[in-house]
Amino acid sequence: MLSLSGLIILALVREQTGTKGFMVGLGLAVLPVPLIIAVFRWLDRVGPKPWRNLLFAFAWGACAATLVALIANGFATEWLMTTVDSSSSSGRADAWGATFVAPFVEESAKGAAVLLLFLFRRRDFNGLVDGVVVAGITATGFAFTENILYLGSAFVSDQTLGYSGIRSTTAATFFIRAVMSPFAHPLFTSMTGVGFGIAAATARHQRVRRVLIPIAMLLTAMVLHGVWNASATLGGYGFLIVYALFMVPMFGLLTWLTLWSRAKELRAVREQLTAYQAAGWLTPPEPIALSSMRARGIARDLARRTQGAAGARTVGEYTAYATSLAFLRRQAYRGTAGPDFTTREKVLLDRLWERRETAQPALAHAALSVPLPRPRRVPRPAPGTMPAPFWPAGPHGGGYGYGYGAGQGPGYGSGNGYGYGQQPQYGVQPAYAPWATPPPPGPQPPTTPAPPHPSPVSHGPGGPESRP
């Protein structure tokens, strides 16, 4: 269906711009696309979405949403001219359509892609950042096709009137749409993404909130879009006033909200992975390293220097699986994990265990670059929604001890705190006990020391053993 929509929209745009205008519009419209996609991928670094989801979102915006908007806007403008105000000029009908009809049609068409991914790719939709990224990529595809039409039509007009160079309509259109406002459509549709992101983080029993919030944010996207389109009818100064006093602050607010949400995701990674570290699946420095984008990069660089591209790829896969595991456990606490929670959790733990010998030493070294976090209280699971996540038994016969060997606290080996002197030798995989009883409160009996296993990473005098 997307391919068919693409062929139809290609024919319609080429019919309006001609072959030469289409090629010029295509060449200019594609220029801002890599930058915009790179920005959204950068925002999505904590738990990157699969490329197939992003390709679907972009294709939906560029083909299906644009086709719906082109047809519906044309019919709506004609209806306004013939029914609502038959005496109005074509320009007035176009202004009414751009202000009141186009925002409703276009934001609904673009929001459909976010809704489809929310419903049918629910595992990859965990929160606000996911909604903003999916909506932004969809709107980028929509703006790409729309820019081809606008720039191609401007080029045809310049050819007819004899304009060229920087004073041409094509140059002015490119400056307004690709330089001043390349994030206009992503900003509007990201409001819808925020709504679905909040709904994804809402417990299943709060059904009214899960329905009303996306609808309210979709209406917000329509209002923003309508204000932006209406500013074009106010003249040059009116457009600049709306741009400076309304659009720029909204863009700054959305950017801040997305970055704040991403920092919250990193905090959730550290908090949720602590339980697996306590049970023996992860080493103590890993939750700290995995909650820092800088530490993740250091770990990949170290693995690349010591084990080549394959080592860096293994660390990247380990990081991705650990992040997915943390998000899955957070969904269980919210009551949104679903009945296959145990199976998915077991699969992710198995994949982590297969890559531990390459990834764990690199992450342990990278954790040295991260300040020790302040302890935070992990929220309790939503009552009556999902059994508590399993608490697997430790791998060294010590039950639920918070460390390896004879160390105390969250350290392992002979050191204290987050230091690690002698690492345990990698042994068998920890036992998987899905519905085991959580550890009782209070101090736990010490575990039996494991045979020493020297770390492959040399830390020197400034190593973690020297930390207070």
Tab-separated table of C-alpha atoms in Angstrom:
chain	number	residue	atom	x	y	z
A	1	MET	CA	0.000	0.000	0.000
A	2	LEU	CA	2.873	2.377	0.765
A	3	SER	CA	4.490	1.580	-2.572
A	4	LEU	CA	1.221	2.220	-4.400
A	5	SER	CA	0.795	5.507	-2.511
A	6	GLY	CA	4.346	6.445	-3.469
A	7	LEU	CA	3.708	5.846	-7.167
A	8	ILE	CA	0.490	7.870	-7.070
A	9	ILE	CA	2.031	10.810	-5.214
A	10	LEU	CA	5.009	10.729	-7.589
A	11	ALA	CA	2.688	11.035	-10.571
A	12	LEU	CA	0.652	13.833	-8.969
A	13	VAL	CA	3.681	15.906	-8.001
A	14	ARG	CA	5.314	15.434	-11.394
A	15	GLU	CA	2.065	16.490	-13.079
A	16	GLN	CA	2.050	19.768	-11.136
A	17	THR	CA	5.765	20.587	-11.431
A	18	GLY	CA	6.848	18.943	-14.668
A	19	THR	CA	9.864	16.692	-14.994
A	20	LYS	CA	12.459	19.448	-14.703
A	21	GLY	CA	10.691	21.111	-11.766
A	22	PHE	CA	10.346	17.734	-10.071
A	23	MET	CA	14.070	17.018	-10.358
A	24	VAL	CA	15.005	20.481	-9.027
A	25	GLY	CA	12.516	20.144	-6.152
A	26	LEU	CA	13.769	16.660	-5.316
A	27	GLY	CA	17.407	17.774	-5.268
A	28	LEU	CA	16.691	20.702	-2.948
A	29	ALA	CA	14.163	18.911	-0.718
A	30	VAL	CA	16.540	16.085	0.122
A	31	LEU	CA	19.220	18.403	1.550
A	32	PRO	CA	17.804	18.921	5.082
A	33	VAL	CA	16.584	15.324	5.473
A	34	PRO	CA	19.889	13.722	6.658
A	35	LEU	CA	20.360	16.459	9.269
A	36	ILE	CA	16.854	16.063	10.672
A	37	ILE	CA	17.074	12.271	10.809
A	38	ALA	CA	20.513	12.493	12.467
A	39	VAL	CA	19.053	14.748	15.179
A	40	PHE	CA	16.261	12.288	15.957
A	41	ARG	CA	18.666	9.346	15.955
A	42	TRP	CA	20.871	11.246	18.399
A	43	LEU	CA	17.885	11.778	20.685
A	44	ASP	CA	17.130	8.048	20.427
A	45	ARG	CA	20.607	6.841	21.431
A	46	VAL	CA	19.572	5.275	24.756
A	47	GLY	CA	17.334	2.625	23.205
A	48	PRO	CA	17.488	3.035	19.413
A	49	LYS	CA	14.409	2.018	17.469
A	50	PRO	CA	14.760	-0.662	14.786
A	51	TRP	CA	15.455	0.845	11.386
A	52	ARG	CA	12.437	-0.974	9.922
A	53	ASN	CA	10.149	1.047	12.208
A	54	LEU	CA	11.799	4.323	11.215
A	55	LEU	CA	11.715	3.441	7.521
A	56	PHE	CA	8.008	2.655	7.827
A	57	ALA	CA	7.397	5.982	9.589
A	58	PHE	CA	9.328	7.954	6.950
A	59	ALA	CA	7.616	6.132	4.067
A	60	TRP	CA	4.200	6.666	5.619
A	61	GLY	CA	4.821	10.385	5.941
A	62	ALA	CA	6.334	10.738	2.472
A	63	CYS	CA	3.752	8.629	0.635
A	64	ALA	CA	0.515	7.758	2.435
A	65	ALA	CA	0.093	10.882	4.594
A	66	THR	CA	1.059	13.208	1.746
A	67	LEU	CA	-1.335	11.521	-0.655
A	68	VAL	CA	-4.228	11.790	1.815
A	69	ALA	CA	-3.393	15.429	2.514
A	70	LEU	CA	-3.064	16.367	-1.156
A	71	ILE	CA	-6.409	14.847	-2.099
A	72	ALA	CA	-8.319	15.951	1.006
A	73	ASN	CA	-6.974	19.508	0.973
A	74	GLY	CA	-7.909	19.890	-2.693
A	75	PHE	CA	-11.474	18.739	-2.102
A	76	ALA	CA	-11.776	20.912	1.026
A	77	THR	CA	-10.581	24.051	-0.764
A	78	GLU	CA	-13.008	23.445	-3.626
A	79	TRP	CA	-15.834	22.903	-1.151
A	80	LEU	CA	-14.993	26.154	0.658
A	81	MET	CA	-15.054	28.066	-2.620
A	82	THR	CA	-18.383	26.643	-3.848
A	83	THR	CA	-20.359	26.059	-0.641
A	84	VAL	CA	-19.239	28.125	2.330
A	85	ASP	CA	-18.504	31.411	0.571
A	86	SER	CA	-19.118	31.292	-3.155
A	87	SER	CA	-18.231	34.969	-3.472
A	88	SER	CA	-14.794	34.610	-1.939
A	89	SER	CA	-11.706	34.610	-4.053
A	90	SER	CA	-9.483	31.622	-4.580
A	91	GLY	CA	-6.794	33.164	-2.368
A	92	ARG	CA	-9.212	33.581	0.540
A	93	ALA	CA	-10.406	29.990	0.209
A	94	ASP	CA	-6.802	28.797	0.134
A	95	ALA	CA	-6.075	30.763	3.332
A	96	TRP	CA	-9.099	29.256	5.075
A	97	GLY	CA	-8.110	25.788	3.942
A	98	ALA	CA	-4.498	26.224	5.078
A	99	THR	CA	-5.544	27.530	8.486
A	100	PHE	CA	-8.462	25.271	9.395
A	101	VAL	CA	-8.543	22.259	7.070
A	102	ALA	CA	-4.912	21.396	6.350
A	103	PRO	CA	-3.858	21.089	10.032
A	104	PHE	CA	-6.727	18.701	10.761
A	105	VAL	CA	-6.115	16.542	7.689
A	106	GLU	CA	-2.308	16.509	7.744
A	107	GLU	CA	-1.834	15.932	11.479
A	108	SER	CA	-4.419	13.148	11.446
A	109	ALA	CA	-2.696	11.487	8.479
A	110	LYS	CA	0.754	11.749	10.058
A	111	GLY	CA	-0.502	10.700	13.485
A	112	ALA	CA	-1.854	7.477	11.977
A	113	ALA	CA	1.731	6.192	11.616
A	114	VAL	CA	2.392	6.838	15.308
A	115	LEU	CA	-0.840	5.046	16.200
A	116	LEU	CA	0.027	2.016	14.053
A	117	LEU	CA	3.480	1.644	15.586
A	118	PHE	CA	2.006	2.145	19.053
A	119	LEU	CA	-0.482	-0.666	18.473
A	120	PHE	CA	1.544	-3.182	16.451
A	121	ARG	CA	5.157	-2.503	17.544
A	122	ARG	CA	4.391	-1.997	21.203
A	123	ARG	CA	7.649	-3.572	22.398
A	124	ASP	CA	9.621	-0.769	20.755
A	125	PHE	CA	7.376	1.972	22.170
A	126	ASN	CA	8.388	2.631	25.768
A	127	GLY	CA	7.991	6.322	26.494
A	128	LEU	CA	8.039	9.941	25.467
A	129	VAL	CA	11.320	9.812	23.538
A	130	ASP	CA	10.026	6.966	21.395
A	131	GLY	CA	6.883	8.916	20.545
A	132	VAL	CA	8.815	12.060	19.636
A	133	VAL	CA	11.275	10.139	17.444
A	134	VAL	CA	8.614	8.169	15.547
A	135	ALA	CA	6.446	11.260	15.048
A	136	GLY	CA	9.431	13.376	14.003
A	137	ILE	CA	10.607	10.859	11.409
A	138	THR	CA	7.063	10.578	10.028
A	139	ALA	CA	6.791	14.364	9.732
A	140	THR	CA	10.229	14.513	8.103
A	141	GLY	CA	8.983	12.231	5.334
A	142	PHE	CA	5.861	14.358	4.920
A	143	ALA	CA	7.866	17.603	4.738
A	144	PHE	CA	10.229	15.992	2.208
A	145	THR	CA	7.473	15.271	-0.300
A	146	GLU	CA	5.743	18.582	0.387
A	147	ASN	CA	9.003	20.451	-0.221
A	148	ILE	CA	9.398	18.726	-3.578
A	149	LEU	CA	5.994	20.104	-4.578
A	150	TYR	CA	6.608	23.632	-3.268
A	151	LEU	CA	10.162	23.948	-4.586
A	152	GLY	CA	9.303	22.393	-7.935
A	153	SER	CA	6.330	24.747	-8.373
A	154	ALA	CA	8.509	27.734	-7.409
A	155	PHE	CA	11.084	26.706	-10.008
A	156	VAL	CA	8.404	26.473	-12.729
A	157	SER	CA	7.171	29.937	-11.731
A	158	ASP	CA	10.706	31.337	-11.933
A	159	GLN	CA	11.189	29.820	-15.370
A	160	THR	CA	7.977	31.421	-16.559
A	161	LEU	CA	8.703	34.886	-15.107
A	162	GLY	CA	12.425	34.850	-15.855
A	163	TYR	CA	13.642	35.019	-12.241
A	164	SER	CA	16.916	33.412	-11.219
A	165	GLY	CA	19.574	33.450	-8.545
A	166	ILE	CA	19.168	34.489	-4.932
A	167	ARG	CA	16.199	36.775	-5.697
A	168	SER	CA	14.152	33.970	-7.213
A	169	THR	CA	11.050	32.411	-5.700
A	170	THR	CA	12.866	29.081	-5.511
A	171	ALA	CA	15.628	30.531	-3.319
A	172	ALA	CA	13.096	32.270	-1.052
A	173	THR	CA	11.038	29.088	-0.706
A	174	PHE	CA	14.122	27.034	0.090
A	175	PHE	CA	15.264	29.549	2.720
A	176	ILE	CA	11.893	29.620	4.491
A	177	ARG	CA	11.155	25.887	4.394
A	178	ALA	CA	14.610	24.253	4.582
A	179	VAL	CA	16.683	26.822	6.499
A	180	MET	CA	14.322	28.746	8.785
A	181	SER	CA	11.797	26.013	9.540
A	182	PRO	CA	13.075	22.515	8.708
A	183	PHE	CA	11.673	21.287	12.035
A	184	ALA	CA	8.214	22.843	11.603
A	185	HIS	CA	6.358	19.671	10.635
A	186	PRO	CA	8.365	17.507	13.092
A	187	LEU	CA	7.484	19.988	15.845
A	188	PHE	CA	3.753	19.772	15.130
A	189	THR	CA	3.592	15.993	14.851
A	190	SER	CA	5.877	15.507	17.852
A	191	MET	CA	3.014	16.788	19.991
A	192	THR	CA	1.076	13.697	18.927
A	193	GLY	CA	4.157	11.604	19.669
A	194	VAL	CA	4.351	13.070	23.176
A	195	GLY	CA	0.753	12.008	23.760
A	196	PHE	CA	1.361	8.419	22.682
A	197	GLY	CA	4.640	8.352	24.639
A	198	ILE	CA	2.811	9.336	27.823
A	199	ALA	CA	0.164	6.721	27.063
A	200	ALA	CA	2.878	4.078	26.654
A	201	ALA	CA	4.205	4.909	30.136
A	202	THR	CA	0.729	4.826	31.712
A	203	ALA	CA	-0.505	1.717	33.507
A	204	ARG	CA	-3.005	-0.439	31.627
A	205	HIS	CA	-5.774	0.081	34.173
A	206	GLN	CA	-5.734	3.850	33.528
A	207	ARG	CA	-7.611	3.453	30.260
A	208	VAL	CA	-9.217	6.886	30.187
A	209	ARG	CA	-5.857	8.602	30.472
A	210	ARG	CA	-4.331	6.345	27.814
A	211	VAL	CA	-7.047	7.428	25.366
A	212	LEU	CA	-7.564	11.091	26.231
A	213	ILE	CA	-3.921	12.190	26.387
A	214	PRO	CA	-3.073	11.201	22.763
A	215	ILE	CA	-6.270	12.885	21.554
A	216	ALA	CA	-5.482	16.070	23.483
A	217	MET	CA	-1.928	16.178	22.116
A	218	LEU	CA	-3.203	15.554	18.571
A	219	LEU	CA	-5.445	18.597	18.954
A	220	THR	CA	-2.415	20.543	20.219
A	221	ALA	CA	-0.509	19.559	17.081
A	222	MET	CA	-3.407	20.806	14.937
A	223	VAL	CA	-3.515	24.143	16.770
A	224	LEU	CA	0.236	24.669	16.360
A	225	HIS	CA	-0.004	23.787	12.684
A	226	GLY	CA	-2.945	26.137	12.182
A	227	VAL	CA	-1.169	29.042	13.884
A	228	TRP	CA	1.911	28.471	11.729
A	229	ASN	CA	-0.109	28.382	8.497
A	230	ALA	CA	-2.127	31.458	9.514
A	231	SER	CA	1.079	33.439	10.124
A	232	ALA	CA	1.797	33.281	6.386
A	233	THR	CA	-1.292	35.451	5.760
A	234	LEU	CA	-0.096	38.159	8.174
A	235	GLY	CA	2.700	39.427	5.952
A	236	GLY	CA	6.431	39.444	6.567
A	237	TYR	CA	6.434	41.049	10.013
A	238	GLY	CA	3.513	38.981	11.249
A	239	PHE	CA	5.245	35.795	10.153
A	240	LEU	CA	8.473	36.779	11.928
A	241	ILE	CA	6.610	37.678	15.128
A	242	VAL	CA	4.849	34.302	15.230
A	243	TYR	CA	8.120	32.572	14.396
A	244	ALA	CA	10.144	34.319	17.129
A	245	LEU	CA	7.573	34.527	19.923
A	246	PHE	CA	5.678	31.281	19.407
A	247	MET	CA	7.406	28.657	17.284
A	248	VAL	CA	10.956	29.036	18.608
A	249	PRO	CA	9.897	28.805	22.309
A	250	MET	CA	7.735	25.748	21.536
A	251	PHE	CA	10.657	24.102	19.774
A	252	GLY	CA	12.914	24.869	22.745
A	253	LEU	CA	10.345	23.463	25.175
A	254	LEU	CA	9.989	20.246	23.175
A	255	THR	CA	13.784	19.868	22.986
A	256	TRP	CA	14.125	20.315	26.741
A	257	LEU	CA	11.302	17.859	27.434
A	258	THR	CA	12.867	15.227	25.181
A	259	LEU	CA	16.324	15.596	26.728
A	260	TRP	CA	14.826	15.443	30.219
A	261	SER	CA	12.954	12.278	29.285
A	262	ARG	CA	16.131	10.741	27.867
A	263	ALA	CA	17.999	11.462	31.119
A	264	LYS	CA	15.126	9.816	32.960
A	265	GLU	CA	15.481	6.745	30.746
A	266	LEU	CA	19.174	6.498	31.613
A	267	ARG	CA	18.287	6.699	35.300
A	268	ALA	CA	15.757	3.919	34.818
A	269	VAL	CA	18.423	1.742	33.166
A	270	ARG	CA	20.653	2.051	36.248
A	271	GLU	CA	17.846	1.457	38.721
A	272	GLN	CA	16.271	-1.517	36.971
A	273	LEU	CA	19.553	-3.304	36.229
A	274	THR	CA	20.638	-3.174	39.865
A	275	ALA	CA	18.420	-6.171	40.655
A	276	TYR	CA	20.153	-8.272	37.984
A	277	GLN	CA	23.552	-7.154	39.248
A	278	ALA	CA	22.560	-8.198	42.772
A	279	ALA	CA	21.493	-11.622	41.491
A	280	GLY	CA	24.763	-12.257	39.635
A	281	TRP	CA	23.800	-11.665	36.029
A	282	LEU	CA	25.698	-8.375	35.820
A	283	THR	CA	28.837	-7.087	37.519
A	284	PRO	CA	28.492	-4.113	39.907
A	285	PRO	CA	29.968	-1.437	37.599
A	286	GLU	CA	27.633	-2.289	34.707
A	287	PRO	CA	24.450	-0.484	35.829
A	288	ILE	CA	26.545	2.654	36.314
A	289	ALA	CA	28.323	2.389	32.956
A	290	LEU	CA	25.143	1.539	31.056
A	291	SER	CA	23.396	4.614	32.469
A	292	SER	CA	25.937	6.978	30.869
A	293	MET	CA	26.191	7.638	27.138
A	294	ARG	CA	29.825	8.686	27.628
A	295	ALA	CA	30.686	5.427	29.393
A	296	ARG	CA	28.986	3.411	26.671
A	297	GLY	CA	31.146	5.115	24.061
A	298	ILE	CA	34.310	4.514	26.098
A	299	ALA	CA	33.445	0.820	26.426
A	300	ARG	CA	32.962	0.441	22.663
A	301	ASP	CA	36.208	2.290	21.930
A	302	LEU	CA	38.116	0.092	24.377
A	303	ALA	CA	36.682	-3.078	22.849
A	304	ARG	CA	37.562	-1.790	19.370
A	305	ARG	CA	41.185	-1.139	20.390
A	306	THR	CA	41.628	-4.503	22.074
A	307	GLN	CA	39.439	-6.834	19.994
A	308	GLY	CA	38.724	-4.978	16.779
A	309	ALA	CA	35.404	-4.182	15.148
A	310	ALA	CA	33.875	-7.464	16.327
A	311	GLY	CA	34.529	-6.548	19.944
A	312	ALA	CA	32.960	-3.112	19.525
A	313	ARG	CA	29.941	-4.700	17.862
A	314	THR	CA	29.599	-7.173	20.743
A	315	VAL	CA	29.677	-4.364	23.310
A	316	GLY	CA	27.059	-2.468	21.295
A	317	GLU	CA	24.796	-5.520	21.216
A	318	TYR	CA	25.313	-6.098	24.940
A	319	THR	CA	24.377	-2.474	25.637
A	320	ALA	CA	21.244	-2.725	23.498
A	321	TYR	CA	20.072	-5.950	25.162
A	322	ALA	CA	20.755	-4.569	28.643
A	323	THR	CA	18.764	-1.427	27.830
A	324	SER	CA	15.873	-3.501	26.500
A	325	LEU	CA	15.999	-5.593	29.666
A	326	ALA	CA	15.823	-2.487	31.864
A	327	PHE	CA	12.893	-1.083	29.886
A	328	LEU	CA	11.110	-4.446	30.056
A	329	ARG	CA	11.502	-4.563	33.818
A	330	ARG	CA	10.220	-0.988	34.074
A	331	GLN	CA	7.171	-2.021	32.052
A	332	ALA	CA	6.573	-4.817	34.571
A	333	TYR	CA	6.625	-2.312	37.409
A	334	ARG	CA	4.094	-0.189	35.523
A	335	GLY	CA	1.930	-3.176	34.728
A	336	THR	CA	2.385	-2.835	30.957
A	337	ALA	CA	4.804	-5.711	30.235
A	338	GLY	CA	2.245	-8.222	28.993
A	339	PRO	CA	1.867	-11.961	29.627
A	340	ASP	CA	5.079	-12.908	27.795
A	341	PHE	CA	7.245	-10.926	30.212
A	342	THR	CA	9.054	-13.971	31.612
A	343	THR	CA	9.900	-15.385	28.191
A	344	ARG	CA	11.231	-12.079	26.881
A	345	GLU	CA	13.249	-11.513	30.043
A	346	LYS	CA	14.850	-14.956	29.810
A	347	VAL	CA	15.783	-14.408	26.152
A	348	LEU	CA	17.449	-11.072	26.907
A	349	LEU	CA	19.391	-12.526	29.835
A	350	ASP	CA	20.619	-15.403	27.682
A	351	ARG	CA	21.871	-12.951	25.047
A	352	LEU	CA	23.663	-10.911	27.684
A	353	TRP	CA	25.293	-14.002	29.149
A	354	GLU	CA	26.629	-15.049	25.733
A	355	ARG	CA	28.462	-11.706	25.337
A	356	ARG	CA	29.596	-11.097	28.910
A	357	GLU	CA	33.280	-12.022	28.531
A	358	THR	CA	33.840	-9.291	25.945
A	359	ALA	CA	31.482	-6.612	27.242
A	360	GLN	CA	31.810	-6.778	31.032
A	361	PRO	CA	35.514	-5.859	31.319
A	362	ALA	CA	35.090	-2.952	28.897
A	363	LEU	CA	32.055	-1.641	30.784
A	364	ALA	CA	33.865	-2.045	34.109
A	365	HIS	CA	36.686	0.132	32.818
A	366	ALA	CA	34.239	2.676	31.372
A	367	ALA	CA	32.423	2.947	34.715
A	368	LEU	CA	35.494	4.717	36.116
A	369	SER	CA	34.545	7.796	34.099
A	370	VAL	CA	31.081	8.079	35.677
A	371	PRO	CA	30.517	9.750	39.067
A	372	LEU	CA	28.906	7.478	41.634
A	373	PRO	CA	25.141	8.118	41.571
A	374	ARG	CA	23.086	9.098	44.544
A	375	PRO	CA	20.955	6.214	45.791
A	376	ARG	CA	17.335	6.490	44.707
A	377	ARG	CA	14.285	4.605	45.799
A	378	VAL	CA	12.948	2.322	43.080
A	379	PRO	CA	9.151	2.659	42.728
A	380	ARG	CA	6.951	-0.242	43.713
A	381	PRO	CA	5.130	-2.229	41.021
A	382	ALA	CA	1.614	-1.132	40.087
A	383	PRO	CA	-0.746	-3.114	42.363
A	384	GLY	CA	-2.738	-5.935	40.862
A	385	THR	CA	-1.338	-5.632	37.357
A	386	MET	CA	1.590	-8.018	36.957
A	387	PRO	CA	3.543	-10.417	39.194
A	388	ALA	CA	6.808	-8.952	40.369
A	389	PRO	CA	9.768	-9.606	38.047
A	390	PHE	CA	11.730	-12.719	38.910
A	391	TRP	CA	14.708	-12.596	41.206
A	392	PRO	CA	17.122	-15.279	39.952
A	393	ALA	CA	19.453	-17.008	42.359
A	394	GLY	CA	23.080	-15.940	42.423
A	395	PRO	CA	25.630	-17.958	40.459
A	396	HIS	CA	28.040	-18.700	43.314
A	397	GLY	CA	25.800	-20.354	45.837
A	398	GLY	CA	25.332	-17.208	47.924
A	399	GLY	CA	21.617	-16.735	47.380
A	400	TYR	CA	20.834	-13.075	46.934
A	401	GLY	CA	24.091	-11.505	48.039
A	402	TYR	CA	24.822	-8.098	46.597
A	403	GLY	CA	28.344	-8.935	45.587
A	404	TYR	CA	30.836	-11.590	44.638
A	405	GLY	CA	33.317	-13.186	46.941
A	406	ALA	CA	33.925	-11.816	50.408
A	407	GLY	CA	33.309	-8.150	49.644
A	408	GLN	CA	30.658	-6.156	51.443
A	409	GLY	CA	28.051	-3.861	49.931
A	410	PRO	CA	27.678	-3.586	46.185
A	411	GLY	CA	31.315	-4.313	45.427
A	412	TYR	CA	32.760	-7.657	44.493
A	413	GLY	CA	36.053	-9.327	45.118
A	414	SER	CA	38.094	-8.097	48.069
A	415	GLY	CA	37.246	-4.393	47.633
A	416	ASN	CA	34.398	-2.348	49.085
A	417	GLY	CA	31.950	0.070	47.547
A	418	TYR	CA	32.077	0.023	43.754
A	419	GLY	CA	35.678	-1.050	43.571
A	420	TYR	CA	36.698	-4.447	42.410
A	421	GLY	CA	39.977	-6.036	43.249
A	422	GLN	CA	39.782	-9.652	42.121
A	423	GLN	CA	37.080	-10.560	39.688
A	424	PRO	CA	35.399	-13.958	39.895
A	425	GLN	CA	36.055	-16.498	37.228
A	426	TYR	CA	33.163	-16.760	34.813
A	427	GLY	CA	31.219	-19.818	35.746
A	428	VAL	CA	27.876	-21.317	34.877
A	429	GLN	CA	24.880	-19.185	34.090
A	430	PRO	CA	22.857	-18.082	37.160
A	431	ALA	CA	19.809	-20.155	37.908
A	432	TYR	CA	16.616	-18.779	36.414
A	433	ALA	CA	13.846	-18.767	38.996
A	434	PRO	CA	10.936	-16.751	37.596
A	435	TRP	CA	8.785	-16.626	40.704
A	436	ALA	CA	11.365	-16.980	43.437
A	437	THR	CA	10.860	-15.114	46.694
A	438	PRO	CA	12.759	-11.797	46.878
A	439	PRO	CA	15.583	-11.588	49.402
A	440	PRO	CA	14.575	-10.853	52.995
A	441	PRO	CA	15.469	-7.432	54.421
A	442	GLY	CA	18.587	-6.923	56.469
A	443	PRO	CA	22.192	-8.094	56.008
A	444	GLN	CA	22.759	-11.263	54.028
A	445	PRO	CA	25.243	-14.032	54.934
A	446	PRO	CA	28.562	-13.733	53.116
A	447	THR	CA	29.058	-15.859	50.032
A	448	THR	CA	31.852	-18.298	49.389
A	449	PRO	CA	34.803	-16.612	47.646
A	450	ALA	CA	35.243	-17.614	44.030
A	451	PRO	CA	38.645	-18.422	42.469
A	452	PRO	CA	40.409	-15.227	41.396
A	453	HIS	CA	40.289	-14.207	37.774
A	454	PRO	CA	42.541	-11.285	36.861
A	455	SER	CA	40.863	-8.502	34.952
A	456	PRO	CA	41.946	-8.173	31.303
A	457	VAL	CA	41.894	-4.390	31.783
A	458	SER	CA	44.864	-2.905	33.582
A	459	HIS	CA	43.814	0.014	35.770
A	460	GLY	CA	47.124	1.037	37.386
A	461	PRO	CA	47.383	3.204	40.484
A	462	GLY	CA	44.287	5.223	39.589
A	463	GLY	CA	42.027	2.163	39.437
A	464	PRO	CA	38.715	1.638	41.116
A	465	GLU	CA	40.342	0.066	44.183
A	466	SER	CA	41.433	3.534	45.255
A	467	ARG	CA	37.930	4.944	45.378
A	468	PRO	CA	36.589	5.772	48.833
